[in-house]
Amino acid sequence: MITTTTMASATGSRCLYRTLFHRYGLLSRGQVRSLCSVPPEDGKAPEKQESAEAKANEKKAAAKKKLNDLLASLATTDRIPVERTNSLKLSQPKPRQKTKAPKTEAEVPPPPPEEQVIEPELAAATKEVAKSLGGDVEATESELLSTLKSHALDTSASEKPSANLSELFVGLKVERSQSKPVFERPRRKRYDRDDHQRMQQGTQRPDEYVRPTRVTSREYVKTDIFGGEPLKIFSSEESKAKEIVESACPVWDATHAREIQQTVVQPPSNAFVEMIQWTRQGKLWTFPIDNEIGLEQEKKIGFQEHVFLEQHLEGWCPRRGPIRHFMELVCTGLSKNPYLTVERKKAHIMWYKNYFEEKHDILKEIGAIEA
Amino acid sequence: MAGAIPRCSVRHLQRLFGSCSISAPVRSVRTSSGNRAEEIVIPNRIPRSSTDILEALASTVGRDSSGPHYKYSDDPYLTPASNVAKRSFSLSKESGRKAARWIRDKHSDLFTHRPEDPFIEAFYPKISFTDESDVSEDTLRELMQKCMVSDAIQVYQICKTKGVELSDSVRQELLEFLGYYNCEDALDEDWVEERWYRQGIMSRDRIRNTWKDHGLAEELFKSLSHQGSPAYCALIRGMTRYYQVDRAWQMYQETLEKGIPLDTETYNSLIRVASLMREGSDLRWKLVKEILTAMSEAGVRPNLGTLNSTLESLSQIASWRQTKNLSLQVMAEFNRLGIQASLASYYFLLIIHCRERGPISHILIDIMNHIADKEFSIQDPKDTFFFVTAMDVCRNHLHSKELAKRVDDLLHTGNNYMLIGDSYKESIYYRHYFALSCSTDTVDQFMELYNELVPHIYTPEPGVMEELLKALKVHEALEYLPQLWSDMIVFDHTSREKLLMSVLSAMTCHQPSEDNTKLTEQLATIAWDLWTRVQRMEEDRRNKITWSGPMIGDLLTTLVRCGEYSKGVEVMQKISADPHIVLGSATVDSLQTLLDAAIGNDEANTGVMVVVYAVDAGHQEAADMAKKLGSSLTLNAEHRAKLTSVLGIDIIADLKEKEISES
């Protein structure tokens, strides 16, 4: 317990001082709202002010929350006297703003002029807040400013570095309600794991949580998507004049193109689409139907080489007689055969040639060839 | 659907028939019969690719929302309806193919019969390589062509051990190839279903350095005799693709020092990861601008990828105040350069402008004005994110059904539907569309959409179903409840407590009258079906439904109201016999309804049971109920004894005394 307390105070001290002395932080968002005449829409703060204030407010809220958390954690462990922390050598923070020389409380100065207490940016910001809140702008602004002023006085009074943490806590209201679970929708990207998990579990948070309430109107505001001021990094003339530069990595580009194409492939939605897929994979005859598809070798060979085979008889076959007769029949048969390549046909004829040469003696004997 | 040929198919057919328009022959006949002879122009032959005819035919077939998807078996019994069933049916089918292929590759020696000519490679086992295989540069190139990463790596190793000389050009190609895939096998292009179901999971949590440091790609890079621009480009692209950002940046600095020029894609890849290299929005943007300027100075021509990478970087600092303005500036800049934005660009614009907690932006309307009726093809991997995000914006940001309709129309223009991405995105898209319609349309309009899309195109998730049931309750459109209940049974939603609760509470709104006797009967059947389903669940079921007080109360009320008094009594008997099956106890209202019915039916037994239950449950109203029972029915001694024992006093006697004193 002790260690946690001291640790919390040691690590948190810097942050605590910073937030305490951050004079904006003392003006909570709730206070702003209570000042203005517009009733709050709901439990949520008006977040949509489209200006620096939104961000400043967020920061304020974050700072305030941090502070509250820290104070709450200190407060819950306050069985240990806070004075304990005295023994620790806490680093003394530097005052955040350039301050006037620290004044003792006995000689409280007359309220300095507005500009001195409240920086011009802050004043300007206040004006904008007042405007964005609507209602009686001037009244709101002056109310805000007066509150700021009073806080500014408070802070400048307490800006003298305090040695004692417990002194700081006096008069500070710590919001203990922080211990209640805060239903805050976790920030998520538009399309993320959350979604997926929710889908898997089949549950979804009820819409009350999903829809953050928006304050701005739903009026259509036109955005010209090409109407911005160009960056003027590239000059258009130059790029038009230049030829498209060849990519340095053709294989990469081809692979990428293929992968991209695959990301949009869906399971075939009808038989035709499936046939397209099969055609691309080379499993189907391609349209329009062509009997010679895939016969790449044959394309180089003319039909005459298939049909006129007698030329291959020249030189070895007798000019007439039964062998000539037989070989002519062979040639006719081969010329009508669509299933054999020219090479095979030639090989057939050559086989007969060899055969007859082997049997040359017998053939001569029976007079099938002339001597 | 079948009646009218979609517009796109007419265009397809026209392309197919070229200038020879369909009405031409008629006109020529007419003119030839006339006096003036007109010259007949025979159009030139238009070369067609092998799939043109099929594409034209396919475009005449629209999606039939009343039938199951083509991939499922054409048998009503086997048509899946729930999301789980759809998924497992499609994946099982593919799994069968996978198993077959595995057998084929494992026992490649058995598949040697090759009767066909020409040879169909897709039907034969893939070639496996061993240390003795005869390999060459061509083998490597072929493998890269076929996208076989591990085989390519193996062949490269074989080449190295066997001392086969590889030229620099093939090394460079291999470097690009391995850099792209990070030396890991890619999903085979045949596994369409797996990709369809997996992509949603894959595209997330990838921002993580997965680059294989000092892997084969880097070895190849070093082995090149001259490390020129292509080598650096390939390596930088690979590193940025797998988020090895620091070393990619180092390499980039090296190229700057050595004066090596880079190409557009490489610059794009650097821009894409620029936001990972710096902290702080302004520094990130500064870096992006730096790279863009470097491109411009190097005279490198930007392209669509540059636009999308720049916007992607901006989308990562979308919370920055200037980002919105900058994104428009970027769009203007590239528009000036004549670069057409793709869907991915609009997707990034949506992310940048429509922040969850930011002010409302109507940029989607402007985008839709710009791209309505256009047809898109995939140009950027992120193109597929547009539709789902646009629908999300319609639902959660703008709450505009009208806009959602426009987005949906765009999705169904031409071939745009393929840009829906994958099953995950598709179902989120429809979930948003549904929920939006549910919250903005009337029930009848909504049910029209429901009937069109469910169950073949989209199966509502339980969350959507719950909203639907709530909407039915609010609009008191209980006539749709029987339909929804039967769908819920088919979608396997009946084991979800929340849904059952919604069904029960919706049914209590029913007011039986003469006009709706059929509905009354149906609701009674639903209530009884629900009860028996829950009772039938096995005790050890993982998420067994426990009856809660309100649920059992709604059930009793519905049963009694819808004229199934005896079934109500049965339920009552069950819960008074084992009170532990109900968490809490039945509501007072329901008990009173049942008591009234018991009185109406003159059943003292049931009445006493109800009162005893009410006392056990600790309802304050138990005494009043007992009085009511006592005053309306004559109770026998046993009943009176029971009541007396639980209530502690003899109410009936009290009543009688009171009556006597009053009279």
XYZ file of N, CA and C in Angstrom, chain B residues 169-301:
399
model
N 20.205 -10.954 -64.932
C 18.816 -10.584 -65.190
C 17.870 -11.542 -64.476
N 18.190 -12.827 -64.466
C 17.288 -13.755 -63.782
C 17.394 -13.583 -62.272
N 18.565 -13.229 -61.804
C 18.714 -12.942 -60.373
C 17.856 -11.747 -59.976
N 17.890 -10.724 -60.835
C 17.074 -9.533 -60.559
C 15.593 -9.904 -60.536
N 15.192 -10.729 -61.512
C 13.783 -11.142 -61.541
C 13.419 -11.894 -60.282
N 14.303 -12.787 -59.873
C 14.033 -13.574 -58.678
C 13.985 -12.669 -57.447
N 14.838 -11.664 -57.437
C 14.838 -10.724 -56.321
C 13.503 -10.016 -56.219
N 12.992 -9.555 -57.350
C 11.689 -8.888 -57.341
C 10.596 -9.838 -56.870
N 10.685 -11.060 -57.390
C 9.660 -12.050 -57.087
C 9.657 -12.394 -55.601
N 10.831 -12.668 -55.060
C 10.911 -13.040 -53.648
C 10.637 -11.834 -52.757
N 11.046 -10.659 -53.209
C 10.751 -9.456 -52.440
C 9.262 -9.249 -52.326
N 8.563 -9.526 -53.412
C 7.111 -9.330 -53.380
C 6.457 -10.276 -52.393
N 6.899 -11.537 -52.412
C 6.247 -12.519 -51.548
C 6.974 -12.726 -50.229
N 8.053 -12.000 -50.004
C 8.812 -12.165 -48.775
C 9.211 -13.628 -48.570
N 9.573 -14.288 -49.661
C 10.023 -15.691 -49.629
C 8.987 -16.634 -49.048
N 7.736 -16.225 -49.040
C 6.714 -17.123 -48.493
C 5.735 -17.498 -49.587
N 5.187 -18.707 -49.471
C 4.260 -19.162 -50.490
C 2.975 -18.350 -50.458
N 2.480 -18.033 -51.631
C 1.218 -17.318 -51.710
C 0.086 -18.338 -51.814
N -1.099 -17.873 -51.555
C -2.263 -18.749 -51.688
C -2.478 -19.045 -53.165
N -2.654 -20.306 -53.478
C -2.836 -20.707 -54.872
C -4.072 -20.022 -55.451
N -3.966 -19.647 -56.714
C -5.076 -18.883 -57.282
C -6.348 -19.714 -57.411
N -6.228 -21.031 -57.322
C -7.421 -21.860 -57.454
C -8.305 -21.835 -56.220
N -7.755 -21.454 -55.103
C -8.555 -21.527 -53.866
C -9.338 -20.244 -53.676
N -10.340 -20.122 -54.503
C -11.140 -18.903 -54.501
C -11.909 -18.750 -53.195
N -12.474 -19.836 -52.734
C -13.299 -19.760 -51.527
C -12.466 -19.373 -50.321
N -11.308 -19.981 -50.255
C -10.467 -19.692 -49.100
C -10.121 -18.211 -49.077
N -9.802 -17.697 -50.254
C -9.477 -16.277 -50.320
C -10.706 -15.451 -49.983
N -11.833 -15.884 -50.463
C -13.089 -15.164 -50.249
C -13.406 -15.067 -48.756
N -13.100 -16.112 -48.034
C -13.408 -16.076 -46.609
C -12.250 -15.592 -45.760
N -11.047 -15.628 -46.308
C -9.896 -15.339 -45.472
C -9.486 -13.872 -45.501
N -9.781 -13.215 -46.622
C -9.178 -11.915 -46.834
C -9.467 -10.915 -45.734
N -10.689 -10.971 -45.219
C -11.037 -10.029 -44.170
C -10.111 -10.152 -42.988
N -9.711 -11.383 -42.723
C -8.835 -11.597 -41.575
C -7.418 -11.176 -41.933
N -7.037 -11.461 -43.177
C -5.663 -11.188 -43.577
C -5.362 -9.696 -43.619
N -6.342 -8.912 -44.033
C -6.012 -7.519 -44.313
C -5.798 -6.727 -43.027
N -6.215 -7.293 -41.917
C -5.969 -6.559 -40.689
C -4.640 -6.999 -40.079
N -4.356 -6.432 -38.962
C -3.124 -6.655 -38.196
C -1.918 -7.037 -39.070
N -1.765 -6.331 -40.141
C -0.569 -6.598 -40.941
C 0.484 -5.530 -40.767
N 0.152 -4.502 -40.010
C 1.149 -3.450 -39.821
C 2.119 -3.928 -38.762
N 3.066 -4.651 -39.216
C 3.969 -5.323 -38.296
C 5.134 -5.724 -39.179
N 6.318 -5.579 -38.652
C 7.478 -5.882 -39.472
C 7.606 -7.387 -39.646
N 7.361 -7.858 -40.848
C 7.473 -9.296 -41.086
C 8.536 -9.605 -42.121
N 9.270 -8.603 -42.510
C 10.290 -8.791 -43.535
C 11.360 -9.750 -43.020
N 11.784 -10.656 -43.909
C 12.816 -11.608 -43.489
C 14.182 -10.957 -43.641
N 14.677 -10.479 -42.542
C 15.986 -9.828 -42.591
C 17.049 -10.834 -42.979
N 17.960 -10.392 -43.822
C 19.061 -11.237 -44.300
C 18.544 -12.537 -44.906
N 17.395 -12.472 -45.486
C 16.838 -13.654 -46.140
C 17.402 -13.791 -47.543
N 16.733 -14.641 -48.309
C 17.225 -14.936 -49.644
C 17.197 -13.704 -50.540
N 16.186 -12.861 -50.317
C 16.083 -11.678 -51.175
C 17.319 -10.804 -51.020
N 17.737 -10.617 -49.775
C 18.909 -9.778 -49.560
C 20.171 -10.464 -50.070
N 20.196 -11.785 -49.952
C 21.338 -12.538 -50.484
C 21.450 -12.327 -51.996
N 20.299 -12.379 -52.650
C 20.283 -12.155 -54.096
C 20.773 -10.754 -54.419
N 20.316 -9.816 -53.607
C 20.700 -8.424 -53.840
C 22.218 -8.296 -53.808
N 22.819 -8.970 -52.801
C 24.275 -8.869 -52.677
C 24.983 -9.614 -53.807
N 24.333 -10.692 -54.292
C 25.005 -11.512 -55.296
C 25.008 -10.855 -56.674
N 24.234 -9.807 -56.827
C 24.216 -9.140 -58.126
C 25.574 -8.482 -58.365
N 26.062 -8.607 -59.583
C 27.390 -8.055 -59.845
C 27.341 -6.529 -59.823
N 26.198 -5.973 -60.261
C 26.081 -4.520 -60.220
C 24.739 -4.172 -59.585
N 24.816 -3.501 -58.431
C 23.561 -3.180 -57.757
C 23.043 -1.838 -58.256
N 22.254 -1.911 -59.261
C 21.764 -0.689 -59.880
C 20.382 -0.328 -59.384
N 19.781 0.538 -60.156
C 18.464 1.045 -59.776
C 17.429 -0.065 -59.586
N 17.304 -1.020 -60.528
C 16.268 -2.049 -60.340
C 16.439 -2.828 -59.048
N 17.681 -3.150 -58.708
C 17.910 -3.945 -57.503
C 17.475 -3.172 -56.278
N 17.888 -1.899 -56.206
C 17.485 -1.088 -55.061
C 15.975 -0.944 -55.004
N 15.369 -0.693 -56.173
C 13.919 -0.531 -56.204
C 13.236 -1.765 -55.643
N 13.675 -2.933 -56.120
C 13.010 -4.168 -55.698
C 13.153 -4.359 -54.201
N 14.334 -4.110 -53.685
C 14.551 -4.360 -52.266
C 13.782 -3.354 -51.405
N 13.784 -2.092 -51.820
C 13.047 -1.086 -51.031
C 11.557 -1.404 -51.068
N 11.060 -1.774 -52.238
C 9.647 -2.121 -52.333
C 9.310 -3.279 -51.413
N 10.198 -4.295 -51.434
C 9.940 -5.461 -50.591
C 9.936 -5.095 -49.130
N 10.915 -4.308 -48.712
C 11.005 -3.952 -47.298
C 9.807 -3.134 -46.861
N 9.394 -2.180 -47.682
C 8.249 -1.366 -47.264
C 6.968 -2.182 -47.286
N 6.911 -3.129 -48.214
C 5.698 -3.931 -48.274
C 5.507 -4.730 -46.995
N 6.616 -5.159 -46.410
C 6.510 -5.933 -45.172
C 6.961 -5.120 -43.967
N 6.888 -3.820 -44.099
C 7.069 -2.886 -42.983
C 8.427 -2.962 -42.309
N 9.455 -3.317 -43.069
C 10.802 -3.164 -42.528
C 11.202 -1.720 -42.849
N 10.619 -0.811 -42.095
C 10.661 0.590 -42.495
C 12.048 1.188 -42.322
N 12.663 0.863 -41.211
C 13.942 1.518 -40.917
C 14.984 1.183 -41.981
N 15.058 -0.080 -42.312
C 16.084 -0.465 -43.284
C 15.731 0.020 -44.673
N 14.442 0.097 -44.968
C 14.047 0.647 -46.265
C 14.519 2.090 -46.363
N 14.353 2.800 -45.257
C 14.775 4.202 -45.262
C 16.283 4.304 -45.424
N 16.998 3.388 -44.770
C 18.453 3.355 -44.937
C 18.824 3.158 -46.397
N 18.144 2.196 -47.006
C 18.433 1.920 -48.416
C 18.161 3.161 -49.264
N 17.086 3.841 -48.920
C 16.731 5.037 -49.674
C 17.845 6.076 -49.543
N 18.343 6.235 -48.316
C 19.437 7.189 -48.120
C 20.660 6.779 -48.934
N 20.883 5.465 -48.984
C 22.013 4.972 -49.772
C 21.878 5.371 -51.233
N 20.660 5.205 -51.753
C 20.462 5.552 -53.167
C 20.685 7.044 -53.377
N 20.294 7.842 -52.376
C 20.506 9.287 -52.510
C 21.993 9.583 -52.558
N 22.745 8.907 -51.679
C 24.178 9.159 -51.641
C 24.840 8.749 -52.951
N 24.437 7.563 -53.424
C 25.089 7.044 -54.621
C 24.492 7.608 -55.902
N 23.432 8.379 -55.759
C 22.801 8.951 -56.938
C 22.108 7.930 -57.815
N 21.522 6.921 -57.193
C 20.811 5.907 -57.967
C 19.358 6.346 -58.124
N 18.857 6.418 -59.348
C 17.464 6.840 -59.518
C 16.486 5.728 -59.115
N 15.339 6.130 -58.596
C 14.301 5.157 -58.240
C 13.101 5.380 -59.142
N 12.239 4.382 -59.205
C 11.054 4.546 -60.048
C 9.837 4.915 -59.198
N 8.733 5.180 -59.892
C 7.545 5.711 -59.219
C 7.051 4.792 -58.117
N 6.910 3.505 -58.448
C 6.339 2.583 -57.474
C 7.159 2.554 -56.194
N 8.464 2.670 -56.333
C 9.313 2.630 -55.147
C 9.078 3.854 -54.284
N 8.988 5.005 -54.934
C 8.648 6.206 -54.169
C 7.291 6.020 -53.492
N 6.338 5.483 -54.230
C 5.003 5.279 -53.656
C 5.073 4.432 -52.403
N 5.885 3.366 -52.490
C 5.925 2.461 -51.351
C 6.545 3.172 -50.152
N 7.483 4.072 -50.401
C 8.071 4.832 -49.291
C 7.044 5.783 -48.685
N 6.260 6.422 -49.556
C 5.244 7.352 -49.046
C 4.229 6.605 -48.191
N 3.930 5.410 -48.638
C 2.903 4.630 -47.947
C 3.272 4.378 -46.481
N 4.556 4.163 -46.239
C 4.957 3.856 -44.867
C 5.564 5.057 -44.162
N 5.472 6.217 -44.806
C 6.137 7.394 -44.228
C 5.660 7.659 -42.809
N 4.380 7.417 -42.570
C 3.868 7.783 -41.253
C 4.369 6.847 -40.166
N 5.010 5.751 -40.558
C 5.563 4.869 -39.537
C 6.973 5.304 -39.136
N 7.500 6.242 -39.916
C 8.895 6.610 -39.668
C 9.026 7.803 -38.755
N 7.962 8.536 -38.563
C 8.042 9.742 -37.734
C 6.921 9.730 -36.712
N 7.173 10.417 -35.620
C 6.119 10.623 -34.635
C 5.570 12.029 -34.844
N 4.310 12.191 -34.639
C 3.753 13.536 -34.741
C 3.245 13.814 -36.124
N 2.054 14.367 -36.178
C 1.378 14.539 -37.460
C 2.148 15.448 -38.401
N 2.615 16.585 -37.877
C 3.237 17.530 -38.791
C 4.546 16.975 -39.340
N 5.275 16.245 -38.497
C 6.528 15.662 -38.982
C 6.259 14.615 -40.052
N 5.202 13.846 -39.855
C 4.872 12.825 -40.848
C 4.545 13.459 -42.192
N 3.718 14.463 -42.130
C 3.342 15.117 -43.381
C 4.548 15.766 -44.036
N 5.427 16.295 -43.205
C 6.624 16.909 -43.743
C 7.443 15.868 -44.523
N 7.509 14.680 -43.949
C 8.271 13.616 -44.601
C 7.627 13.230 -45.936
N 6.311 13.113 -45.923
C 5.617 12.769 -47.172
C 5.921 13.827 -48.232
N 5.850 15.076 -47.804
C 6.099 16.157 -48.743
C 7.539 16.099 -49.264
N 8.427 15.756 -48.361
C 9.829 15.624 -48.725
C 9.998 14.595 -49.843
N 9.359 13.445 -49.648
C 9.503 12.388 -50.655
C 8.869 12.834 -51.974
N 7.716 13.478 -51.875
C 7.055 13.942 -53.102
C 7.948 14.939 -53.839
N 8.550 15.820 -53.071
C 9.436 16.801 -53.694
C 10.626 16.111 -54.341
N 11.147 15.109 -53.624
C 12.274 14.368 -54.190
C 11.877 13.728 -55.508
N 10.655 13.193 -55.570
C 10.156 12.602 -56.818
C 10.141 13.638 -57.925
N 9.589 14.781 -57.569
C 9.442 15.832 -58.567
C 10.815 16.274 -59.069
N 11.749 16.393 -58.131
C 13.080 16.837 -58.534
C 13.779 15.793 -59.396
N 13.520 14.546 -59.084
C 14.147 13.484 -59.868
C 13.453 13.310 -61.220
N 12.380 14.067 -61.422
C 11.670 13.961 -62.693
C 10.892 12.673 -62.832
N 10.508 12.085 -61.700
C 9.728 10.852 -61.757
C 8.262 11.210 -61.858
N 7.590 10.546 -62.744
C 6.199 10.871 -62.998
C 5.313 10.189 -61.961
